[in-house]
Short mmCIF file of C-alpha atoms in Angstrom, two decimals:
data_model
loop_
_atom_site.label_atom_id
_atom_site.label_comp_id
_atom_site.label_asym_id
_atom_site.label_seq_id
_atom_site.Cartn_x
_atom_site.Cartn_y
_atom_site.Cartn_z
CA MET A 1 18.60 6.82 12.04
CA VAL A 2 15.97 4.93 13.97
CA LYS A 3 15.34 8.01 16.25
CA GLN A 4 14.95 10.22 13.13
CA ARG A 5 12.40 7.78 11.62
CA LEU A 6 10.40 7.57 14.89
CA LEU A 7 10.50 11.40 15.20
CA PHE A 8 9.19 11.68 11.67
CA ILE A 9 6.25 9.29 12.14
CA SER A 10 5.46 10.79 15.67
CA SER A 11 5.27 14.31 14.06
CA LEU A 12 2.82 12.97 11.54
CA LEU A 13 0.66 11.38 14.14
CA LEU A 14 0.58 14.63 16.17
CA PHE A 15 -0.33 16.58 13.04
CA SER A 16 -3.14 14.11 12.24
CA GLY A 17 -4.37 14.27 15.88
CA ILE A 18 -4.64 18.04 15.60
CA CYS A 19 -6.49 17.80 12.42
CA PHE A 20 -9.07 15.28 13.76
CA GLY A 21 -9.60 17.48 16.74
CA GLN A 22 -10.39 20.52 14.56
CA THR A 23 -12.63 18.67 12.24
CA GLU A 24 -14.66 16.38 14.53
CA ALA A 25 -16.97 19.16 15.54
CA ASP A 26 -17.86 20.03 11.95
CA SER A 27 -19.23 16.53 11.36
CA VAL A 28 -21.59 16.50 14.39
CA GLY A 29 -25.22 16.17 13.20
CA GLN A 30 -24.33 14.90 9.68
CA SER A 31 -25.66 11.57 8.58
CA ARG A 32 -23.04 8.95 7.83
CA ARG A 33 -23.04 6.17 5.32
CA LEU A 34 -22.83 2.81 6.96
CA LEU A 35 -20.41 1.29 4.50
CA THR A 36 -18.34 2.64 1.64
CA PRO A 37 -16.17 0.06 -0.24
CA SER A 38 -13.22 1.25 -2.40
CA ILE A 39 -10.55 -0.25 -4.48
CA TYR A 40 -7.26 1.45 -5.22
CA LEU A 41 -4.12 1.00 -7.35
CA ASP A 42 -0.66 2.14 -6.33
CA TYR A 43 0.16 3.97 -9.48
CA GLY A 44 3.49 5.16 -8.11
CA LYS A 45 4.79 1.68 -8.33
CA LEU A 46 4.26 1.53 -12.02
CA PHE A 47 6.90 4.21 -12.47
CA THR A 48 9.53 1.72 -11.16
CA ILE A 49 8.91 -0.83 -14.04
CA PRO A 50 11.36 0.81 -16.43
CA THR A 51 14.17 0.76 -13.79
CA ASN A 52 16.54 -2.17 -13.13
CA PHE A 53 15.97 -1.91 -9.39
CA GLU A 54 12.37 -2.99 -9.01
CA THR A 55 9.17 -4.20 -10.79
CA LYS A 56 6.07 -3.98 -8.60
CA TYR A 57 2.31 -4.10 -8.89
CA GLU A 58 0.13 -3.20 -5.90
CA GLY A 59 -3.53 -2.62 -5.15
CA GLY A 60 -5.92 -2.81 -2.27
CA LEU A 61 -9.43 -2.93 -0.91
CA GLU A 62 -10.87 -0.47 1.65
CA LEU A 63 -14.09 -0.96 3.67
CA LEU A 64 -14.98 2.32 5.36
CA PHE A 65 -17.57 2.15 8.19
CA LEU A 66 -19.56 5.12 9.16
CA GLU A 67 -17.09 7.28 7.13
CA LYS A 68 -14.61 7.05 10.00
CA PHE A 69 -13.27 3.45 10.50
CA PRO A 70 -11.51 1.79 7.54
CA LEU A 71 -10.37 -1.77 7.19
CA TYR A 72 -7.63 -2.45 4.68
CA LEU A 73 -6.50 -5.44 2.57
CA GLU A 74 -3.61 -4.84 0.21
CA ALA A 75 -1.67 -7.30 -2.07
CA GLY A 76 1.16 -6.92 -4.41
CA GLN A 77 3.84 -8.68 -6.45
CA ALA A 78 7.35 -7.47 -6.77
CA THR A 79 10.71 -8.39 -8.34
CA LEU A 80 13.70 -6.70 -6.82
CA ALA A 81 17.17 -6.68 -8.50
CA PRO A 82 19.10 -3.96 -6.54
CA GLU A 83 22.39 -3.07 -8.19
CA GLY A 84 25.36 -3.45 -5.84
CA ALA A 85 23.54 -5.94 -3.62
CA TYR A 86 26.72 -7.86 -3.72
CA SER A 87 29.98 -6.39 -5.04
CA ASN A 88 30.87 -9.48 -6.90
CA GLY A 89 27.80 -11.27 -8.19
CA THR A 90 24.13 -10.97 -9.22
CA TYR A 91 21.09 -11.01 -7.14
CA GLU A 92 17.20 -11.15 -7.61
CA SER A 93 14.28 -11.47 -5.19
CA GLU A 94 10.76 -12.17 -6.29
CA GLY A 95 7.50 -12.79 -4.38
CA PHE A 96 4.05 -11.84 -3.23
CA TYR A 97 3.01 -10.03 -0.11
CA TYR A 98 -0.23 -8.75 1.58
CA ARG A 99 -1.13 -6.35 4.37
CA ILE A 100 -4.26 -6.18 6.53
CA GLY A 101 -5.10 -3.37 9.06
CA ALA A 102 -7.45 -0.96 10.45
CA GLY A 103 -7.50 2.83 11.39
CA TYR A 104 -9.27 6.08 11.76
CA VAL A 105 -10.13 8.78 9.13
CA GLY A 106 -11.32 12.42 9.56
CA GLN A 107 -12.37 15.13 7.14
CA PHE A 108 -9.60 17.76 6.99
CA LEU A 109 -10.95 19.95 4.14
CA PRO A 110 -14.21 19.75 2.06
CA LYS A 111 -12.37 17.55 -0.45
CA ASN A 112 -9.55 16.15 1.72
CA LYS A 113 -9.27 13.34 4.21
CA ILE A 114 -6.54 12.39 6.64
CA GLY A 115 -6.14 9.28 8.65
CA VAL A 116 -3.94 6.95 10.65
CA SER A 117 -3.81 3.15 10.59
CA PHE A 118 -1.82 0.19 11.76
CA ARG A 119 -1.11 -2.85 9.54
CA TYR A 120 0.32 -6.37 9.57
CA ALA A 121 2.17 -7.54 6.50
CA ALA A 122 3.62 -10.78 5.27
CA SER A 123 5.66 -11.95 2.32
CA THR A 124 6.53 -15.10 0.57
CA PHE A 125 9.44 -14.95 -1.85
CA THR A 126 12.36 -16.66 -3.56
CA GLU A 127 15.92 -15.55 -4.12
CA ASP A 128 18.31 -16.19 -7.02
CA GLY A 129 21.85 -15.04 -7.34
CA ARG A 130 25.54 -15.90 -7.61
CA ILE A 131 28.60 -14.59 -5.75
CA PHE A 132 32.10 -15.14 -7.02
CA ILE A 133 35.48 -14.09 -5.72
CA GLU A 134 38.53 -14.51 -7.96
CA SER A 135 42.15 -14.76 -6.67
CA PRO A 136 44.11 -11.86 -8.15
CA SER A 137 47.25 -14.00 -8.25
CA GLY A 138 45.55 -17.16 -9.30
CA ALA A 139 47.07 -19.00 -6.32
CA GLN A 140 43.65 -19.93 -5.02
CA GLU A 141 40.61 -21.28 -6.73
CA THR A 142 37.79 -18.92 -7.53
CA PHE A 143 35.11 -18.98 -4.78
CA VAL A 144 31.59 -19.39 -6.01
CA GLN A 145 28.37 -19.25 -4.00
CA ASN A 146 25.04 -19.86 -5.65
CA ILE A 147 22.02 -18.59 -4.11
CA GLN A 148 18.79 -20.46 -4.97
CA ARG A 149 16.06 -20.35 -2.24
CA ASP A 150 12.36 -21.07 -2.45
CA ASP A 151 9.49 -20.43 -0.02
CA LEU A 152 11.20 -17.87 2.21
CA LYS A 153 8.91 -15.97 4.57
CA ALA A 154 8.88 -12.61 6.23
CA THR A 155 6.51 -10.53 8.42
CA TRP A 156 6.52 -6.87 9.50
CA TYR A 157 4.37 -4.17 10.90
CA GLU A 158 3.37 -0.74 9.56
CA VAL A 159 2.27 2.69 10.92
CA VAL A 160 0.60 4.53 8.04
CA ILE A 161 -0.46 8.16 7.72
CA TYR A 162 -3.11 8.44 4.96
CA SER A 163 -4.30 11.51 3.03
CA ASP A 164 -6.45 11.75 -0.05
CA ARG A 165 -8.14 14.36 -2.24
CA LYS A 166 -11.64 13.78 -3.76
CA LEU A 167 -11.79 14.33 -7.55
CA SER A 168 -15.32 13.39 -7.97
CA ASP A 169 -17.98 11.12 -6.24
CA LEU A 170 -16.21 8.09 -7.53
CA PHE A 171 -12.54 8.96 -7.83
CA SER A 172 -9.81 10.24 -5.58
CA ILE A 173 -6.04 10.30 -5.33
CA GLY A 174 -3.92 10.23 -2.22
CA VAL A 175 -0.63 9.14 -0.57
CA ASN A 176 0.27 6.62 2.20
CA LEU A 177 3.30 7.59 4.35
CA ARG A 178 4.45 4.33 5.98
CA LEU A 179 6.99 3.30 8.69
CA ARG A 180 7.78 -0.38 8.33
CA ILE A 181 9.09 -2.29 11.29
CA LEU A 182 10.44 -5.67 10.57
CA GLY A 183 9.16 -8.59 12.59
CA SER A 184 10.82 -11.73 11.41
CA TYR A 185 12.23 -13.42 8.39
CA ASP A 186 13.95 -16.74 7.38
CA GLU A 187 17.47 -15.94 8.06
CA GLN A 188 20.07 -17.79 5.83
CA ALA A 189 23.74 -18.83 6.05
CA PRO A 190 26.40 -18.32 5.00
CA VAL A 191 24.86 -15.50 2.93
CA ASP A 192 21.74 -14.03 4.52
CA ALA A 193 18.58 -12.87 2.65
CA TYR A 194 19.01 -9.48 1.19
CA ALA A 195 15.67 -8.04 -0.10
CA ILE A 196 12.10 -8.80 0.96
CA PRO A 197 9.39 -7.99 -1.56
CA GLY A 198 6.99 -5.44 -0.13
CA TYR A 199 9.35 -4.52 2.70
CA GLY A 200 12.83 -3.73 1.48
CA ARG A 201 16.35 -4.68 2.51
CA ALA A 202 16.31 -7.32 5.26
CA PHE A 203 19.11 -5.72 7.31
CA ASP A 204 17.06 -2.50 7.82
CA LYS A 205 14.94 -3.02 10.91
CA THR A 206 12.79 0.12 10.12
CA ILE A 207 12.08 1.61 6.69
CA PRO A 208 10.11 4.67 5.87
CA ALA A 209 8.17 4.53 2.55
CA ALA A 210 5.49 6.45 0.54
CA ASN A 211 2.80 5.02 -1.91
CA PHE A 212 0.70 7.17 -4.25
CA PHE A 213 -2.69 5.67 -5.18
CA PHE A 214 -5.77 6.17 -7.29
CA LYS A 215 -8.98 5.12 -5.68
CA VAL A 216 -12.41 4.28 -6.83
CA SER A 217 -15.27 4.43 -4.25
CA PHE A 218 -18.71 2.78 -4.68
#
């Protein structure tokens, strides 16, 4: 599974490199704006609100220098309640997260851009749940494990392939294809942390993800 994910992101990196090589010559001689600030909303996350699995809000700030070199600051809040996290019990994880990073962007088509970036992310979250195991014969007492944890922390890294399409001088839509690589998190015993807001399941060391965004540039 890890090899497949790395092959996936490597193919995207190769594709973006080819695109940059094809488009760089077209931009020679054109004047470039020194700084273009943008804000964006991950509208794809809003579609998860009606589901039982996840409620998430996420947005970001982009500072694009010379129309080539972006800096990113992203922040979000998420509540995860994955069904089946524990076969006998309930579970919910809630917290805030942020990402910071930098990258490179090139013009692909007259209205399309493509880019690659690397980001560092961190999350602070709480867990609330209950696990119970009943003895079918009644010979033993029911085992109950309450999960109430505060101020848990986790960090991870992301390789991101970015593409957007310009709708007007102000507005554009796009997608971020991410490969998340877990750095560290506060491991717990006897029942370990299960879901990290902004990242995903703690026992998955790499996670591919996609974010669809709506962006306003000034």
